[in-house]
Coordinates of N, CA and C in Angstrom, one line a residue:
X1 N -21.9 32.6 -31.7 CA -23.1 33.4 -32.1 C -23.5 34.2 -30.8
X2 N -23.5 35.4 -30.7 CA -24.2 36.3 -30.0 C -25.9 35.8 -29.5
X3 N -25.8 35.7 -28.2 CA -26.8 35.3 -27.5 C -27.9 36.4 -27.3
X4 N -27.7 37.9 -27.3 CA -28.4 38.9 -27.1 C -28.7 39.8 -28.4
X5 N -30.5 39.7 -28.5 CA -30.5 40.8 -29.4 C -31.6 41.8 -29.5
X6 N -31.1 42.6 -30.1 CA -32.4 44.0 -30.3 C -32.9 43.8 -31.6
X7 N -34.3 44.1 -31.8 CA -35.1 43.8 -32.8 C -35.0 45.8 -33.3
X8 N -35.0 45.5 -34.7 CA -35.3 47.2 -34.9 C -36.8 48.0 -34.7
X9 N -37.5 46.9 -34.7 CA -39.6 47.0 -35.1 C -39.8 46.3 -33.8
X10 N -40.8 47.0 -33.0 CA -41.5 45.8 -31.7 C -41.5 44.4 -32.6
X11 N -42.1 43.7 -31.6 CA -42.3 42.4 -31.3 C -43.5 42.3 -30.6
X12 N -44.7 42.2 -31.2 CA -45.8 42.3 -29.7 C -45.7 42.9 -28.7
X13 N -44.9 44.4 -29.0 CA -44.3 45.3 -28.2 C -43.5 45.2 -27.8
X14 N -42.3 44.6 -28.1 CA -41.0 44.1 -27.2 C -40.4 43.8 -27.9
X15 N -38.6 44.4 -27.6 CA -37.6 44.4 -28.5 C -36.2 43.8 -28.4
X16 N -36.6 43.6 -27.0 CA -35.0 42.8 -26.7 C -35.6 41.2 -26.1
X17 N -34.4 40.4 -26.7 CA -34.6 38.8 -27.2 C -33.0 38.3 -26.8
X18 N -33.9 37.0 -26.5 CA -32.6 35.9 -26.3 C -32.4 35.0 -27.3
X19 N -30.9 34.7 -27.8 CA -31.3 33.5 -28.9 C -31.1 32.4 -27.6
X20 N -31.8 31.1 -28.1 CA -32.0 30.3 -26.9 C -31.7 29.1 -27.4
X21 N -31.9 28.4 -28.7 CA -31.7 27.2 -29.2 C -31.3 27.8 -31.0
X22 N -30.3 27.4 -31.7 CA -30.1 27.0 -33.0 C -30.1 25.3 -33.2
X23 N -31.1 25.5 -34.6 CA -31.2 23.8 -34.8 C -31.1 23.9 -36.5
X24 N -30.9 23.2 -36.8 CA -30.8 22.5 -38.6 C -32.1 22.0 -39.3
X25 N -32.7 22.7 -40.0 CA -34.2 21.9 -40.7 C -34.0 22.2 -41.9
X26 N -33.8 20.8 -42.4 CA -33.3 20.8 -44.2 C -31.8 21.5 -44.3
X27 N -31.6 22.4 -45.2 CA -30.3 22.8 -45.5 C -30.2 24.3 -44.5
X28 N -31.5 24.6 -43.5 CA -31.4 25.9 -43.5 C -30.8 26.2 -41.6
X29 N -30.2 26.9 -40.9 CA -30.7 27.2 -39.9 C -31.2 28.0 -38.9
X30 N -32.2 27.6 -37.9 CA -33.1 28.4 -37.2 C -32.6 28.8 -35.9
X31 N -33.3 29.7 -35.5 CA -33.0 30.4 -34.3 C -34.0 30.6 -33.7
X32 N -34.2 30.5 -32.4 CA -35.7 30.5 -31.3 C -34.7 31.6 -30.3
X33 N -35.6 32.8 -30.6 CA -35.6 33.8 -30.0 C -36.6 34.0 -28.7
X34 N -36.5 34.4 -27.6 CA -37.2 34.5 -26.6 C -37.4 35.7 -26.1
X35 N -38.5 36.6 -26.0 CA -38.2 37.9 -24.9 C -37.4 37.7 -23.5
X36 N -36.6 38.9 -23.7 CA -36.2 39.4 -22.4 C -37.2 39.3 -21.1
X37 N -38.8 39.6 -21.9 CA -39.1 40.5 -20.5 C -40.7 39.4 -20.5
X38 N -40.8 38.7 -21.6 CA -42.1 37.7 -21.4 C -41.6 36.7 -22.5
X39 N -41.8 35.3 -21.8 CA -41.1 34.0 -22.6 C -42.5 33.6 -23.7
X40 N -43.3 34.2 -23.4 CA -44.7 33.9 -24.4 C -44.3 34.5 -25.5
X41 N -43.4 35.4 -26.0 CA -43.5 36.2 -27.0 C -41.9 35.7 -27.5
X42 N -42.2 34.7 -28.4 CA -41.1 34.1 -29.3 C -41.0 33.6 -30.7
X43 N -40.0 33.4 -31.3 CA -40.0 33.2 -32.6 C -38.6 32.2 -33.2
X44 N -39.6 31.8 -34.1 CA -38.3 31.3 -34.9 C -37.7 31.9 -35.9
X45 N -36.4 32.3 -36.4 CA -36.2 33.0 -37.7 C -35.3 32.3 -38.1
X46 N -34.8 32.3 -39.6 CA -33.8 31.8 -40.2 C -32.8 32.9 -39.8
X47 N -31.3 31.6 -40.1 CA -30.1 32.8 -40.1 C -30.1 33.8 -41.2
X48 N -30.6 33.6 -42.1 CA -30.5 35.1 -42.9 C -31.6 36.6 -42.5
X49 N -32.7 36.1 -42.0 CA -33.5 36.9 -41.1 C -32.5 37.4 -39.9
X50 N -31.9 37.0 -39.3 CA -31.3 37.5 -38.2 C -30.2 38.1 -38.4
X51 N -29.4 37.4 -39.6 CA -27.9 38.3 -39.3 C -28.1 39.2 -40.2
X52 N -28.9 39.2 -41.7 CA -28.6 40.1 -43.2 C -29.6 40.4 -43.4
X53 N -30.8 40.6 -42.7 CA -32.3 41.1 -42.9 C -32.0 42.7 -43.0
X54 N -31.0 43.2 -41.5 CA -30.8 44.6 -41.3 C -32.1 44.9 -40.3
X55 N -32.8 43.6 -39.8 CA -33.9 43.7 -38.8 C -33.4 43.3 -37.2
X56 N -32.0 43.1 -37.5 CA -31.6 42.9 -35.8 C -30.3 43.7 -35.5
X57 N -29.9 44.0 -34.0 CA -28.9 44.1 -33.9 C -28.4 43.4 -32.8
X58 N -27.0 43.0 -33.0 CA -26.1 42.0 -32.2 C -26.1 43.5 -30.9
X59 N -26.5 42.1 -29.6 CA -26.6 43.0 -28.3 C -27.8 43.7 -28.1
X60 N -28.0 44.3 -26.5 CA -28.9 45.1 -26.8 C -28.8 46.4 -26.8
X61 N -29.5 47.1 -27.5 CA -29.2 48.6 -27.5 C -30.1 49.0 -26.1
X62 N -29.9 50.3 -25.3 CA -30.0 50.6 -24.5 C -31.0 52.0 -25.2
X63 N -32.5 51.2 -24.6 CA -33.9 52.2 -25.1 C -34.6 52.8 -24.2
X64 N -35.2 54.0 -24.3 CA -35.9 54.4 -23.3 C -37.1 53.3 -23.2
X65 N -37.8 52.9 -22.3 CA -38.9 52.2 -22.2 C -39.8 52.3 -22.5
X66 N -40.1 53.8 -23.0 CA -41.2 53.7 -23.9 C -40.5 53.3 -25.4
X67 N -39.9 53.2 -25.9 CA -39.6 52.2 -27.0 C -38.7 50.9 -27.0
X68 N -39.1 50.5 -25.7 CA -38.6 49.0 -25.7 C -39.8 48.2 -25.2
X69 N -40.5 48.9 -24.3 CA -41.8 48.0 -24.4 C -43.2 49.1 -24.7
X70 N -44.2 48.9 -25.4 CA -45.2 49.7 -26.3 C -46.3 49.1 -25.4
X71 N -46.8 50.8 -26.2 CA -48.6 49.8 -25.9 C -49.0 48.4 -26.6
X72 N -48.4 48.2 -28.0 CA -48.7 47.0 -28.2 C -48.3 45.8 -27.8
X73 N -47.2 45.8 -26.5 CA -47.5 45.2 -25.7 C -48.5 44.8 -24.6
X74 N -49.1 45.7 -24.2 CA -50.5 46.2 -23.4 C -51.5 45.4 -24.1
X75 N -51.6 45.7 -25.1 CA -52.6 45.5 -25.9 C -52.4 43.9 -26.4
X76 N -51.8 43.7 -26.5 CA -51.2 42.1 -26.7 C -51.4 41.1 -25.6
X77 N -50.9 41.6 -24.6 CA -51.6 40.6 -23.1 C -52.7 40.9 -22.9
X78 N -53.4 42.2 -23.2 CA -54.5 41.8 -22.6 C -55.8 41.1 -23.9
X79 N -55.2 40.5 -25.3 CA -55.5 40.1 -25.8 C -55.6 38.5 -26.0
X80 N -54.0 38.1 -24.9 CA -53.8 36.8 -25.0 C -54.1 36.4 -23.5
X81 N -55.0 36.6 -22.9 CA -55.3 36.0 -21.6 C -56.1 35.0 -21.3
X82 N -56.3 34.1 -22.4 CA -56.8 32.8 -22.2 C -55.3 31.0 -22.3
X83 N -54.2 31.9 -22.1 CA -53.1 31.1 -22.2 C -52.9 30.3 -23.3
X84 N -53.0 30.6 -24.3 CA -52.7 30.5 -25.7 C -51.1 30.3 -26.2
X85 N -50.6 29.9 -25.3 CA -49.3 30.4 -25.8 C -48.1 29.0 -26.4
X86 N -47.3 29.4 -27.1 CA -46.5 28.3 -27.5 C -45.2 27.9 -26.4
X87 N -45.2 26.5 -26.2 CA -44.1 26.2 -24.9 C -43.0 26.2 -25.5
X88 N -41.9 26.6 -24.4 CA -40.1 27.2 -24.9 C -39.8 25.8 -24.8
X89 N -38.8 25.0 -25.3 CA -37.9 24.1 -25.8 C -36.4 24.4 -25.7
X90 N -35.7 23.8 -24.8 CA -33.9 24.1 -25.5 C -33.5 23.1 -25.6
X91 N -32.5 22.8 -26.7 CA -31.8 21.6 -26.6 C -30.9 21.5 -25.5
X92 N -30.3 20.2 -25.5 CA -29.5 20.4 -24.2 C -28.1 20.9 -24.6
X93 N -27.8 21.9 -26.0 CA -26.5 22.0 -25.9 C -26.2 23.9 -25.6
X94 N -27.9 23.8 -25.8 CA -28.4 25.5 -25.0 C -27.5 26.2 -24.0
X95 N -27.1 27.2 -23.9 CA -26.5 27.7 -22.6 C -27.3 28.2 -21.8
X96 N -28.8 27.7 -22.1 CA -29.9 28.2 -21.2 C -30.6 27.3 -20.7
X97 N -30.3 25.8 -21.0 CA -30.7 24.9 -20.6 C -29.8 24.5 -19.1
X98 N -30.9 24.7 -18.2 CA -30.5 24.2 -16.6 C -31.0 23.0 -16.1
X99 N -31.2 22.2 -16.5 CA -31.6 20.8 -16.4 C -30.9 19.7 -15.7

């Protein structure tokens, strides 16, 4: 699986993402995506969200910066500055786990 991806729509202003852990819950599987450029801003999506949505692309595309990171990123930190944020996890068969 492709570790690098571009989102087609911001993300809390941000478009380029790491997959960082795939895990099994029930019959389905997930993916924890991480920003490139701030680890606060992540998600989980099913494999069909990621590969057949037509909402991602494998790798990253190469954006001018004003459309890779937005004001609603701006507007997003300076909305989440009381440290609100969800803590990153990898399993240990991660290739991002340095442990």
């Amino acid at each position: 699986m492709e570790n690098f991806w571009t989102s087609n729509k911001t993300i809390n202003g941000l478009r380029h993402f790491v997959l960082v852990n795939k895990t099994k819950e029930k019959r389905n599987i997930t993916f924890l995506l991480v920003s490139v450029l701030d680890s606060e801003i992540n998600l989980k999506i099913t494999y069909e969200e990621l590969i057949n949505s037509g909402n991602w692309h494998k790798g990253w595309i190469n954006l001018p910066q004003l459309r890779s990171i937005t004001e609603e990123y701006v507007n997003y930190k300076s909305c989440n500055k009381l440290g609100d944020t969800n803590a990153v996890f990898v399993n240990e068969d991660s290739a991002f786990n340095i442990s």
